Amino acid sequence: MHMAADVSKERKPSEVVAEMFATTHEREPEIKAYTTLFEDQAKEQAASVDAKLAKGEEIGLLEGIPMSIKDIILIEGTRTTASALMLEDYTAVYDATVTKKLKAAGVIFTGKTNLDEFAMGSSTENSAFAATRNPHDTERVPGGSSGGSAASVSAGMAAGSLGTDTGGSIRQPASLTGIVGMKPTYGRVSRFGVMAMASSLDQVGPFANTSLDAAYILKTIEGKDPMDATSVELSADQQLDFDKITSGDVSTLTVGLPKEYFIDGIAPEVRAAIDEVIEVYKKLGVTFKEISLPYSEYAIPTYYILMPAEVSTNLARFDGIRYGLSEFEKSEDLKQVYHESRTQGFGPESQRRIMLGTYVLSSGYYDAYYAKAKQVQALIRKDFQKAFEEVDAVLTPTSPHTAFKVGEKVNDPVSMYLEDIFTVATNIAGIPGMSVPAKTDNPLPIGFQLMTKHFDENTLFQLGHAYEQATK
Ligand code: GLN
């Protein structure tokens, strides 16, 4: 289902919602996209939008549209678990800003979606509750960490979703499940009420079936928020311009192909799909140019120092005293409360990253690791700044391969970390990135990634939309 304004007038929201829950009952036992479902509430809400339409009242663009939401984003009065035992029984006491904005727009929440615990992972197997499966092949992972969100949209259990992306957690699962997933420029969307993974890299963004739908969702959630000091007031030319996005004319654009990203490890079917995407754009008049992003090879090591440093700091709040799981009763002293609560409440990946992060921040190692990584971050950012002097966008694969089998990488953290090889640099540089499904005959979905300069989401959506129109 697509969100274009007239859809809800053609079909009653209650019919759409009923159909999506019918699909959910059929497929969810196998896919496990959700941690919580809001079926009754969603159906009631849909009925009230029906009533508005029956009276001939105008409704908003996203009003009555069923969307799922990653279970790391707070919805007041509902369980928010981050898919961690630590928060298994936690009920949110306020709405995230993005939640408030979707509520105000009349979006219907279908449920909260499963993720890798605290958004750490690339397969949604690190969830403390269940491993989500890929709707295209349930032997395979949907990607992660926002795998539940991606699977819910891909399986037709929601029309859109919100995820979070710290190193690729929206784009990679979108690629592996065959939908659009978009990470906005850092600061475009408020992080207030979104459980923090690595605060300087985290960004909330949309999943949808098309670039245009993703743009509608972004339009609804973006903007300066007094509750998040890193959120930014958008200037006139940074605001989404739907005339530009849908204009279809991309013939004046130049797109860069970074030679460092077209490496040997890319699966042949992915390489072939990207070549076909390039041909489609060439026919639309897009100019391609080889570019160089020389510091690319340092993106993964930089990310895996900065991210755990921030994770270890952010997860320190879960101490068994303030909220979340507490082993207070079983403990004899404060140290034991900390130890028991944290070893019970956190899974192996969280514990691994807390240790890694604590190490790189410790005195004596801080300069060698954390400070060095911050310097490399500046170089990676400069790489992109230089590239965007020559090109309007950069195109790469989103992931070097299609969805892998459940269990294939879960015991090999380093190979799981390499999943993010094409996506982490955008978070390190703070620029926007989007994964769009390539049209291919391949049985499993393949996504391509577009990136643009800071706050140039218009060009990103314009390119995505033009490709979708050309290959419809
Ligand atoms: N897969 C990456 C990680 O494990 C990215 C996670 C994310 O973007 N939240 O850190």
Short mmCIF file of C-alpha atoms and ligand atoms in Angstrom, two decimals:
data_model
loop_
_atom_site.label_atom_id
_atom_site.label_comp_id
_atom_site.label_asym_id
_atom_site.label_seq_id
_atom_site.Cartn_x
_atom_site.Cartn_y
_atom_site.Cartn_z
CA MET A 1 0.00 0.00 0.00
CA HIS A 2 1.24 3.45 -0.84
CA MET A 3 0.47 6.60 1.00
CA ALA A 4 -0.39 9.04 -1.76
CA ALA A 5 -3.07 11.34 -0.49
CA ASP A 6 -5.94 9.79 -2.43
CA VAL A 7 -5.37 6.21 -1.31
CA SER A 8 -7.33 6.59 1.90
CA LYS A 9 -10.20 8.09 -0.08
CA GLU A 10 -10.31 5.13 -2.39
CA ARG A 11 -10.14 2.57 0.37
CA LYS A 12 -11.40 3.04 3.87
CA PRO A 13 -8.66 3.09 6.51
CA SER A 14 -10.56 0.38 8.39
CA GLU A 15 -10.31 -1.93 5.37
CA VAL A 16 -6.61 -1.29 4.99
CA VAL A 17 -5.98 -1.83 8.70
CA ALA A 18 -8.11 -4.99 8.79
CA GLU A 19 -6.24 -6.38 5.82
CA MET A 20 -2.87 -5.64 7.39
CA PHE A 21 -3.81 -7.38 10.62
CA ALA A 22 -5.12 -10.36 8.65
CA THR A 23 -1.68 -10.55 7.01
CA THR A 24 -0.10 -10.16 10.44
CA HIS A 25 -2.08 -13.09 11.88
CA GLU A 26 -1.02 -15.21 8.96
CA ARG A 27 2.67 -14.32 8.77
CA GLU A 28 3.77 -12.95 12.14
CA PRO A 29 4.10 -16.35 13.90
CA GLU A 30 6.85 -17.15 11.42
CA ILE A 31 8.36 -13.69 10.85
CA LYS A 32 8.31 -12.31 14.42
CA ALA A 33 8.56 -8.69 13.41
CA TYR A 34 6.75 -7.36 16.47
CA THR A 35 7.39 -7.18 20.20
CA THR A 36 3.90 -5.71 20.88
CA LEU A 37 0.79 -5.35 18.71
CA PHE A 38 -1.87 -2.64 19.05
CA GLU A 39 -4.64 -4.33 17.08
CA ASP A 40 -7.73 -3.20 19.01
CA GLN A 41 -6.53 0.35 19.33
CA ALA A 42 -5.56 0.49 15.66
CA LYS A 43 -8.95 -0.78 14.53
CA GLU A 44 -10.79 1.75 16.72
CA GLN A 45 -8.66 4.55 15.39
CA ALA A 46 -9.25 3.46 11.80
CA ALA A 47 -13.00 3.47 12.38
CA SER A 48 -12.85 7.05 13.57
CA VAL A 49 -10.94 8.11 10.44
CA ASP A 50 -13.58 6.29 8.37
CA ALA A 51 -16.23 8.36 10.12
CA LYS A 52 -14.39 11.59 9.32
CA LEU A 53 -14.16 10.62 5.66
CA ALA A 54 -17.84 9.65 5.57
CA LYS A 55 -18.69 13.14 6.77
CA GLY A 56 -16.62 14.54 3.92
CA GLU A 57 -14.00 16.01 6.24
CA GLU A 58 -10.50 16.65 4.96
CA ILE A 59 -7.85 14.37 6.42
CA GLY A 60 -4.10 14.80 6.63
CA LEU A 61 -1.64 13.07 4.35
CA LEU A 62 -0.67 10.41 6.89
CA GLU A 63 -3.99 10.31 8.71
CA GLY A 64 -5.27 6.74 8.99
CA ILE A 65 -2.01 5.29 7.63
CA PRO A 66 -0.89 2.19 9.57
CA MET A 67 2.73 2.38 10.69
CA SER A 68 4.87 0.23 12.96
CA ILE A 69 7.55 1.74 15.19
CA LYS A 70 10.86 0.35 16.36
CA ASP A 71 10.72 -0.73 20.00
CA ILE A 72 13.44 1.70 21.02
CA ILE A 73 11.22 4.74 20.48
CA LEU A 74 8.90 5.69 23.34
CA ILE A 75 5.11 5.68 23.10
CA GLU A 76 3.63 6.85 26.39
CA GLY A 77 1.89 4.14 28.39
CA THR A 78 3.17 1.26 26.26
CA ARG A 79 5.92 -1.25 26.78
CA THR A 80 9.25 -0.18 25.27
CA THR A 81 11.87 -2.89 25.56
CA ALA A 82 14.76 -2.13 23.17
CA SER A 83 14.46 -5.96 22.78
CA ALA A 84 16.53 -6.32 25.95
CA LEU A 85 15.75 -8.27 29.16
CA MET A 86 16.88 -5.13 30.98
CA LEU A 87 13.68 -3.38 29.84
CA GLU A 88 11.36 -6.35 29.39
CA ASP A 89 8.72 -4.80 31.66
CA TYR A 90 9.43 -1.14 31.08
CA THR A 91 6.48 1.11 30.27
CA ALA A 92 7.29 4.44 28.63
CA VAL A 93 6.29 7.43 30.73
CA TYR A 94 6.28 9.95 27.89
CA ASP A 95 6.13 10.18 24.10
CA ALA A 96 9.22 10.62 21.97
CA THR A 97 9.01 13.78 19.85
CA VAL A 98 8.71 11.67 16.69
CA THR A 99 5.85 9.71 18.32
CA LYS A 100 4.08 12.96 19.21
CA LYS A 101 4.43 14.17 15.66
CA LEU A 102 3.08 10.97 14.13
CA LYS A 103 0.18 10.98 16.59
CA ALA A 104 -0.63 14.58 15.70
CA ALA A 105 -0.62 13.60 12.02
CA GLY A 106 -3.20 10.88 12.73
CA VAL A 107 -0.93 7.91 12.01
CA ILE A 108 -2.27 4.57 13.29
CA PHE A 109 0.36 2.55 15.17
CA THR A 110 0.19 -1.17 14.37
CA GLY A 111 2.74 -2.16 17.00
CA LYS A 112 6.31 -1.99 18.26
CA THR A 113 8.92 -3.84 16.25
CA ASN A 114 11.73 -6.17 17.20
CA LEU A 115 15.40 -5.12 17.00
CA ASP A 116 18.88 -6.20 17.93
CA GLU A 117 19.16 -5.39 21.64
CA PHE A 118 19.64 -1.62 22.06
CA ALA A 119 20.10 -1.43 18.25
CA MET A 120 23.40 -3.31 18.24
CA GLY A 121 23.59 -5.76 15.40
CA SER A 122 22.92 -6.35 11.72
CA SER A 123 20.52 -9.30 11.70
CA THR A 124 17.94 -8.82 14.51
CA GLU A 125 19.27 -12.04 16.02
CA ASN A 126 20.62 -10.11 19.04
CA SER A 127 17.08 -9.54 20.31
CA ALA A 128 16.54 -11.04 23.77
CA PHE A 129 13.07 -12.21 22.66
CA ALA A 130 13.17 -13.67 19.15
CA ALA A 131 15.06 -13.56 15.86
CA THR A 132 13.01 -11.80 13.18
CA ARG A 133 12.90 -13.58 9.81
CA ASN A 134 13.10 -12.17 6.30
CA PRO A 135 9.64 -12.20 4.64
CA HIS A 136 11.26 -13.10 1.29
CA ASP A 137 12.82 -16.25 2.77
CA THR A 138 12.20 -17.12 6.38
CA GLU A 139 15.44 -19.12 6.63
CA ARG A 140 17.21 -15.78 6.26
CA VAL A 141 17.69 -12.69 8.41
CA PRO A 142 15.94 -9.39 7.62
CA GLY A 143 19.10 -7.41 8.45
CA GLY A 144 19.30 -5.17 11.49
CA SER A 145 19.16 -3.63 13.85
CA SER A 146 15.73 -2.34 12.70
CA GLY A 147 14.88 -5.76 11.23
CA GLY A 148 11.39 -5.90 12.74
CA SER A 149 10.45 -2.56 11.21
CA ALA A 150 11.78 -3.59 7.80
CA ALA A 151 10.08 -7.00 7.92
CA SER A 152 6.73 -5.51 8.97
CA VAL A 153 6.66 -3.24 5.91
CA SER A 154 8.12 -5.80 3.54
CA ALA A 155 5.52 -8.41 4.58
CA GLY A 156 2.60 -5.98 4.21
CA MET A 157 1.93 -5.80 7.95
CA ALA A 158 2.42 -1.98 7.97
CA ALA A 159 2.52 0.73 5.29
CA GLY A 160 5.56 2.40 6.81
CA SER A 161 7.74 2.33 9.88
CA LEU A 162 10.26 4.23 11.92
CA GLY A 163 13.69 2.83 12.61
CA THR A 164 16.94 4.17 13.96
CA ASP A 165 20.26 4.19 12.13
CA THR A 166 23.59 4.54 13.93
CA GLY A 167 25.72 2.71 11.38
CA GLY A 168 23.28 1.33 8.85
CA SER A 169 20.37 -0.05 10.87
CA ILE A 170 17.72 1.42 8.59
CA ARG A 171 19.44 1.11 5.20
CA GLN A 172 20.84 -2.43 5.49
CA PRO A 173 17.55 -4.09 6.59
CA ALA A 174 15.70 -2.07 3.91
CA SER A 175 18.13 -3.48 1.34
CA LEU A 176 17.78 -7.06 2.58
CA THR A 177 13.97 -6.95 2.65
CA GLY A 178 13.36 -5.03 -0.57
CA ILE A 179 11.96 -1.72 0.66
CA VAL A 180 13.09 1.92 0.97
CA GLY A 181 14.94 2.94 4.14
CA MET A 182 16.33 6.36 4.80
CA LYS A 183 18.72 7.88 7.36
CA PRO A 184 18.35 11.66 7.55
CA THR A 185 21.15 14.18 8.07
CA TYR A 186 22.28 14.17 11.71
CA GLY A 187 20.17 16.79 13.51
CA ARG A 188 17.25 16.78 11.09
CA VAL A 189 15.07 14.61 13.37
CA SER A 190 14.79 14.89 17.14
CA ARG A 191 16.21 12.04 19.23
CA PHE A 192 14.18 13.00 22.30
CA GLY A 193 12.48 9.89 23.67
CA VAL A 194 14.59 7.57 21.54
CA MET A 195 16.72 5.27 23.67
CA ALA A 196 20.31 6.25 22.99
CA MET A 197 22.80 3.89 21.41
CA ALA A 198 25.60 6.22 20.23
CA SER A 199 24.20 9.72 20.56
CA SER A 200 26.50 11.47 18.08
CA LEU A 201 25.59 8.99 15.33
CA ASP A 202 21.95 7.96 16.03
CA GLN A 203 19.21 9.24 13.77
CA VAL A 204 15.56 8.24 13.40
CA GLY A 205 14.29 7.68 9.87
CA PRO A 206 11.54 6.14 7.76
CA PHE A 207 10.92 2.78 6.09
CA ALA A 208 8.37 2.73 3.28
CA ASN A 209 7.49 1.11 -0.03
CA THR A 210 8.57 4.12 -2.09
CA SER A 211 10.90 7.10 -1.83
CA LEU A 212 7.95 9.45 -1.90
CA ASP A 213 6.27 7.72 1.03
CA ALA A 214 9.55 7.90 2.93
CA ALA A 215 9.68 11.63 2.17
CA TYR A 216 6.14 12.11 3.53
CA ILE A 217 7.11 10.36 6.75
CA LEU A 218 10.31 12.39 7.10
CA LYS A 219 8.36 15.61 6.52
CA THR A 220 6.10 14.66 9.43
CA ILE A 221 8.82 13.82 11.96
CA GLU A 222 11.60 16.31 11.14
CA GLY A 223 12.46 19.70 12.60
CA LYS A 224 14.00 21.60 15.47
CA ASP A 225 12.96 20.35 18.88
CA PRO A 226 13.63 22.29 22.09
CA MET A 227 14.06 18.91 23.82
CA ASP A 228 17.04 17.90 21.65
CA ALA A 229 19.85 20.44 21.45
CA THR A 230 21.38 18.67 18.45
CA SER A 231 18.25 19.11 16.35
CA VAL A 232 18.44 21.81 13.74
CA GLU A 233 16.15 24.54 12.41
CA LEU A 234 15.79 23.86 8.69
CA SER A 235 16.46 26.76 6.35
CA ALA A 236 14.14 27.33 3.37
CA ASP A 237 16.31 25.43 0.90
CA GLN A 238 16.76 22.53 3.34
CA GLN A 239 13.04 21.91 3.62
CA LEU A 240 11.54 19.13 1.57
CA ASP A 241 10.33 20.39 -1.78
CA PHE A 242 7.82 17.94 -3.22
CA ASP A 243 7.74 19.69 -6.59
CA LYS A 244 11.44 19.08 -6.92
CA ILE A 245 11.25 15.54 -5.57
CA THR A 246 8.56 14.54 -8.07
CA SER A 247 9.77 16.64 -11.02
CA GLY A 248 11.37 13.60 -12.61
CA ASP A 249 14.11 15.68 -14.19
CA VAL A 250 17.43 14.34 -12.97
CA SER A 251 19.32 15.14 -16.19
CA THR A 252 21.30 17.95 -14.58
CA LEU A 253 22.63 15.73 -11.80
CA THR A 254 26.07 14.19 -11.50
CA VAL A 255 26.46 11.07 -9.40
CA GLY A 256 29.79 9.84 -8.04
CA LEU A 257 30.88 6.21 -7.93
CA PRO A 258 33.57 5.91 -5.23
CA LYS A 259 36.22 3.51 -6.39
CA GLU A 260 36.91 2.38 -2.82
CA TYR A 261 33.36 1.00 -2.54
CA PHE A 262 33.43 -1.21 -5.61
CA ILE A 263 35.56 -3.84 -3.97
CA ASP A 264 36.16 -7.52 -4.71
CA GLY A 265 33.98 -8.79 -1.88
CA ILE A 266 30.75 -7.63 -3.54
CA ALA A 267 28.52 -10.57 -4.60
CA PRO A 268 28.25 -10.82 -8.41
CA GLU A 269 24.46 -10.45 -8.37
CA VAL A 270 24.79 -7.25 -6.34
CA ARG A 271 27.42 -5.89 -8.72
CA ALA A 272 25.17 -6.72 -11.70
CA ALA A 273 22.16 -5.05 -10.08
CA ILE A 274 24.15 -1.87 -9.41
CA ASP A 275 25.33 -1.79 -13.02
CA GLU A 276 21.72 -2.01 -14.19
CA VAL A 277 20.71 0.80 -11.82
CA ILE A 278 23.47 2.96 -13.30
CA GLU A 279 22.14 2.22 -16.81
CA VAL A 280 18.63 3.31 -15.79
CA TYR A 281 19.99 6.59 -14.46
CA LYS A 282 22.12 7.13 -17.55
CA LYS A 283 19.00 6.83 -19.70
CA LEU A 284 17.44 9.53 -17.54
CA GLY A 285 20.37 11.78 -18.36
CA VAL A 286 22.35 11.45 -15.14
CA THR A 287 26.10 11.92 -15.52
CA PHE A 288 28.35 9.45 -13.70
CA LYS A 289 31.84 10.09 -12.52
CA GLU A 290 34.39 7.99 -10.68
CA ILE A 291 35.37 9.62 -7.40
CA SER A 292 37.66 8.75 -4.54
CA LEU A 293 36.87 8.65 -0.84
CA PRO A 294 40.38 7.71 0.29
CA TYR A 295 39.64 7.30 4.00
CA SER A 296 36.81 4.79 3.41
CA GLU A 297 38.85 1.85 4.62
CA TYR A 298 39.02 3.43 8.08
CA ALA A 299 35.25 3.87 8.42
CA ILE A 300 34.55 0.52 10.09
CA PRO A 301 37.46 0.70 12.60
CA THR A 302 36.55 4.32 13.40
CA TYR A 303 32.91 3.41 13.93
CA TYR A 304 33.78 0.44 16.16
CA ILE A 305 35.73 2.76 18.47
CA LEU A 306 33.40 5.78 18.59
CA MET A 307 30.17 3.76 18.81
CA PRO A 308 31.13 1.46 21.75
CA ALA A 309 32.62 4.46 23.59
CA GLU A 310 29.23 6.15 23.45
CA VAL A 311 27.33 2.90 24.07
CA SER A 312 29.28 2.24 27.24
CA THR A 313 28.45 5.72 28.48
CA ASN A 314 24.77 5.59 27.50
CA LEU A 315 24.12 2.13 28.93
CA ALA A 316 25.68 3.11 32.27
CA ARG A 317 22.25 4.40 33.30
CA PHE A 318 20.98 0.81 33.51
CA ASP A 319 22.42 0.06 36.92
CA GLY A 320 19.66 -2.00 38.52
CA ILE A 321 18.65 0.92 40.71
CA ARG A 322 16.84 3.58 38.75
CA TYR A 323 14.72 1.55 36.34
CA GLY A 324 14.74 -1.64 34.36
CA LEU A 325 15.73 -5.07 35.62
CA SER A 326 17.03 -5.10 39.19
CA GLU A 327 18.65 -7.94 41.10
CA PHE A 328 18.49 -5.85 44.28
CA GLU A 329 16.71 -8.59 46.25
CA LYS A 330 19.37 -11.16 45.47
CA SER A 331 22.34 -8.92 46.24
CA GLU A 332 24.29 -8.29 49.39
CA ASP A 333 25.89 -4.99 48.49
CA LEU A 334 25.77 -2.25 45.87
CA LYS A 335 28.50 -3.73 43.76
CA GLN A 336 26.59 -6.97 43.52
CA VAL A 337 23.40 -5.11 42.52
CA TYR A 338 25.30 -3.58 39.60
CA HIS A 339 26.94 -6.82 38.65
CA GLU A 340 23.90 -9.09 38.82
CA SER A 341 21.51 -6.62 37.20
CA ARG A 342 23.84 -5.86 34.33
CA THR A 343 24.92 -9.41 33.62
CA GLN A 344 21.27 -10.59 33.67
CA GLY A 345 19.81 -7.58 31.84
CA PHE A 346 22.33 -7.24 29.01
CA GLY A 347 22.94 -9.84 26.30
CA PRO A 348 26.43 -10.83 25.09
CA GLU A 349 26.67 -8.14 22.39
CA SER A 350 25.80 -5.29 24.78
CA GLN A 351 28.32 -6.61 27.30
CA ARG A 352 30.98 -6.91 24.61
CA ARG A 353 30.49 -3.31 23.48
CA ILE A 354 30.35 -1.93 27.01
CA MET A 355 33.73 -3.52 27.68
CA LEU A 356 35.19 -2.33 24.40
CA GLY A 357 33.89 1.20 24.96
CA THR A 358 35.10 1.36 28.52
CA TYR A 359 38.52 0.25 27.33
CA VAL A 360 38.91 2.85 24.55
CA LEU A 361 37.87 5.61 26.96
CA SER A 362 40.10 4.51 29.81
CA SER A 363 42.98 6.69 30.88
CA GLY A 364 46.13 5.68 29.05
CA TYR A 365 44.19 4.40 26.02
CA TYR A 366 41.91 7.35 25.36
CA ASP A 367 44.43 9.20 23.17
CA ALA A 368 45.47 6.11 21.26
CA TYR A 369 41.92 5.01 20.42
CA TYR A 370 39.09 7.44 21.07
CA ALA A 371 40.96 10.67 20.31
CA LYS A 372 42.54 9.10 17.23
CA ALA A 373 39.15 7.91 15.97
CA LYS A 374 37.75 11.44 16.37
CA GLN A 375 40.60 12.71 14.17
CA VAL A 376 39.89 10.09 11.51
CA GLN A 377 36.20 11.01 11.68
CA ALA A 378 37.16 14.54 10.60
CA LEU A 379 39.10 13.11 7.64
CA ILE A 380 36.16 10.94 6.54
CA ARG A 381 33.89 13.93 6.74
CA LYS A 382 36.32 15.93 4.59
CA ASP A 383 36.39 13.13 2.01
CA PHE A 384 32.68 13.61 1.48
CA GLN A 385 32.86 17.41 1.53
CA LYS A 386 35.43 17.25 -1.25
CA ALA A 387 33.39 14.74 -3.22
CA PHE A 388 30.29 16.92 -3.03
CA GLU A 389 32.19 19.77 -4.66
CA GLU A 390 32.20 17.60 -7.79
CA VAL A 391 29.02 15.53 -7.57
CA ASP A 392 25.42 15.93 -6.35
CA ALA A 393 25.13 12.42 -4.95
CA VAL A 394 27.13 9.26 -4.41
CA LEU A 395 25.86 5.79 -5.38
CA THR A 396 27.06 2.49 -3.87
CA PRO A 397 25.61 -0.90 -2.98
CA THR A 398 23.88 -0.80 0.42
CA SER A 399 25.18 -4.22 1.41
CA PRO A 400 27.84 -6.36 -0.29
CA HIS A 401 25.38 -9.29 -0.52
CA THR A 402 21.77 -10.37 -0.18
CA ALA A 403 20.17 -11.63 3.06
CA PHE A 404 22.24 -14.29 4.79
CA LYS A 405 20.98 -17.35 6.67
CA VAL A 406 19.84 -17.18 10.28
CA GLY A 407 22.73 -18.39 12.45
CA GLU A 408 25.37 -17.86 9.77
CA LYS A 409 27.19 -14.94 11.38
CA VAL A 410 25.73 -14.61 14.85
CA ASN A 411 28.70 -16.26 16.56
CA ASP A 412 31.25 -14.28 14.59
CA PRO A 413 30.98 -10.67 15.76
CA VAL A 414 33.68 -9.37 13.42
CA SER A 415 31.99 -10.70 10.30
CA MET A 416 28.74 -9.18 11.58
CA TYR A 417 30.55 -5.82 12.05
CA LEU A 418 31.65 -5.95 8.41
CA GLU A 419 27.98 -5.93 7.38
CA ASP A 420 28.10 -2.17 7.75
CA ILE A 421 31.01 -1.63 5.41
CA PHE A 422 29.03 0.60 3.00
CA THR A 423 26.74 2.31 5.49
CA VAL A 424 28.76 3.51 8.50
CA ALA A 425 30.59 6.34 6.73
CA THR A 426 27.39 8.38 6.31
CA ASN A 427 26.82 8.30 10.08
CA ILE A 428 30.44 9.20 10.73
CA ALA A 429 30.13 12.13 8.32
CA GLY A 430 26.58 13.03 9.45
CA ILE A 431 25.23 13.07 5.88
CA PRO A 432 21.92 11.54 4.70
CA GLY A 433 21.71 8.14 3.02
CA MET A 434 18.93 6.05 1.54
CA SER A 435 18.61 2.47 0.34
CA VAL A 436 16.29 1.91 -2.64
CA PRO A 437 15.38 -1.55 -3.95
CA ALA A 438 16.98 -2.27 -7.33
CA LYS A 439 14.68 -3.84 -9.90
CA THR A 440 16.20 -7.27 -10.53
CA ASP A 441 15.23 -10.85 -11.31
CA ASN A 442 17.30 -12.00 -8.37
CA PRO A 443 15.15 -14.07 -5.98
CA LEU A 444 16.38 -12.06 -2.96
CA PRO A 445 16.12 -8.26 -2.76
CA ILE A 446 19.14 -6.04 -3.53
CA GLY A 447 19.30 -2.39 -2.51
CA PHE A 448 21.40 0.48 -3.78
CA GLN A 449 22.49 3.34 -1.57
CA LEU A 450 22.37 7.03 -2.39
CA MET A 451 24.11 9.66 -0.29
CA THR A 452 24.07 13.46 -0.58
CA LYS A 453 25.60 16.39 1.25
CA HIS A 454 24.28 17.54 4.64
CA PHE A 455 20.58 18.53 4.50
CA ASP A 456 20.22 17.82 0.78
CA GLU A 457 17.47 15.23 1.30
CA ASN A 458 15.64 16.71 -1.69
CA THR A 459 18.21 15.35 -4.15
CA LEU A 460 18.17 12.00 -2.39
CA PHE A 461 14.40 11.59 -2.70
CA GLN A 462 14.39 13.04 -6.20
CA LEU A 463 16.86 10.42 -7.39
CA GLY A 464 15.02 7.60 -5.61
CA HIS A 465 11.68 8.67 -7.03
CA ALA A 466 13.03 9.07 -10.58
CA TYR A 467 14.45 5.53 -10.51
CA GLU A 468 11.16 4.08 -9.23
CA GLN A 469 9.17 5.89 -11.92
CA ALA A 470 11.55 4.76 -14.64
CA THR A 471 11.38 1.10 -13.59
CA LYS A 472 7.71 0.89 -12.67
N1 GLN B 1 24.98 -2.85 12.64
C1 GLN B 1 25.58 -1.71 13.26
C2 GLN B 1 25.96 -2.04 14.67
O1 GLN B 1 25.80 -3.13 15.05
C3 GLN B 1 24.68 -0.54 13.16
C4 GLN B 1 23.66 -0.47 14.23
C5 GLN B 1 22.73 0.67 14.07
O2 GLN B 1 22.78 1.39 13.07
N2 GLN B 1 21.92 0.89 15.09
O3 GLN B 1 26.42 -1.22 15.38
#
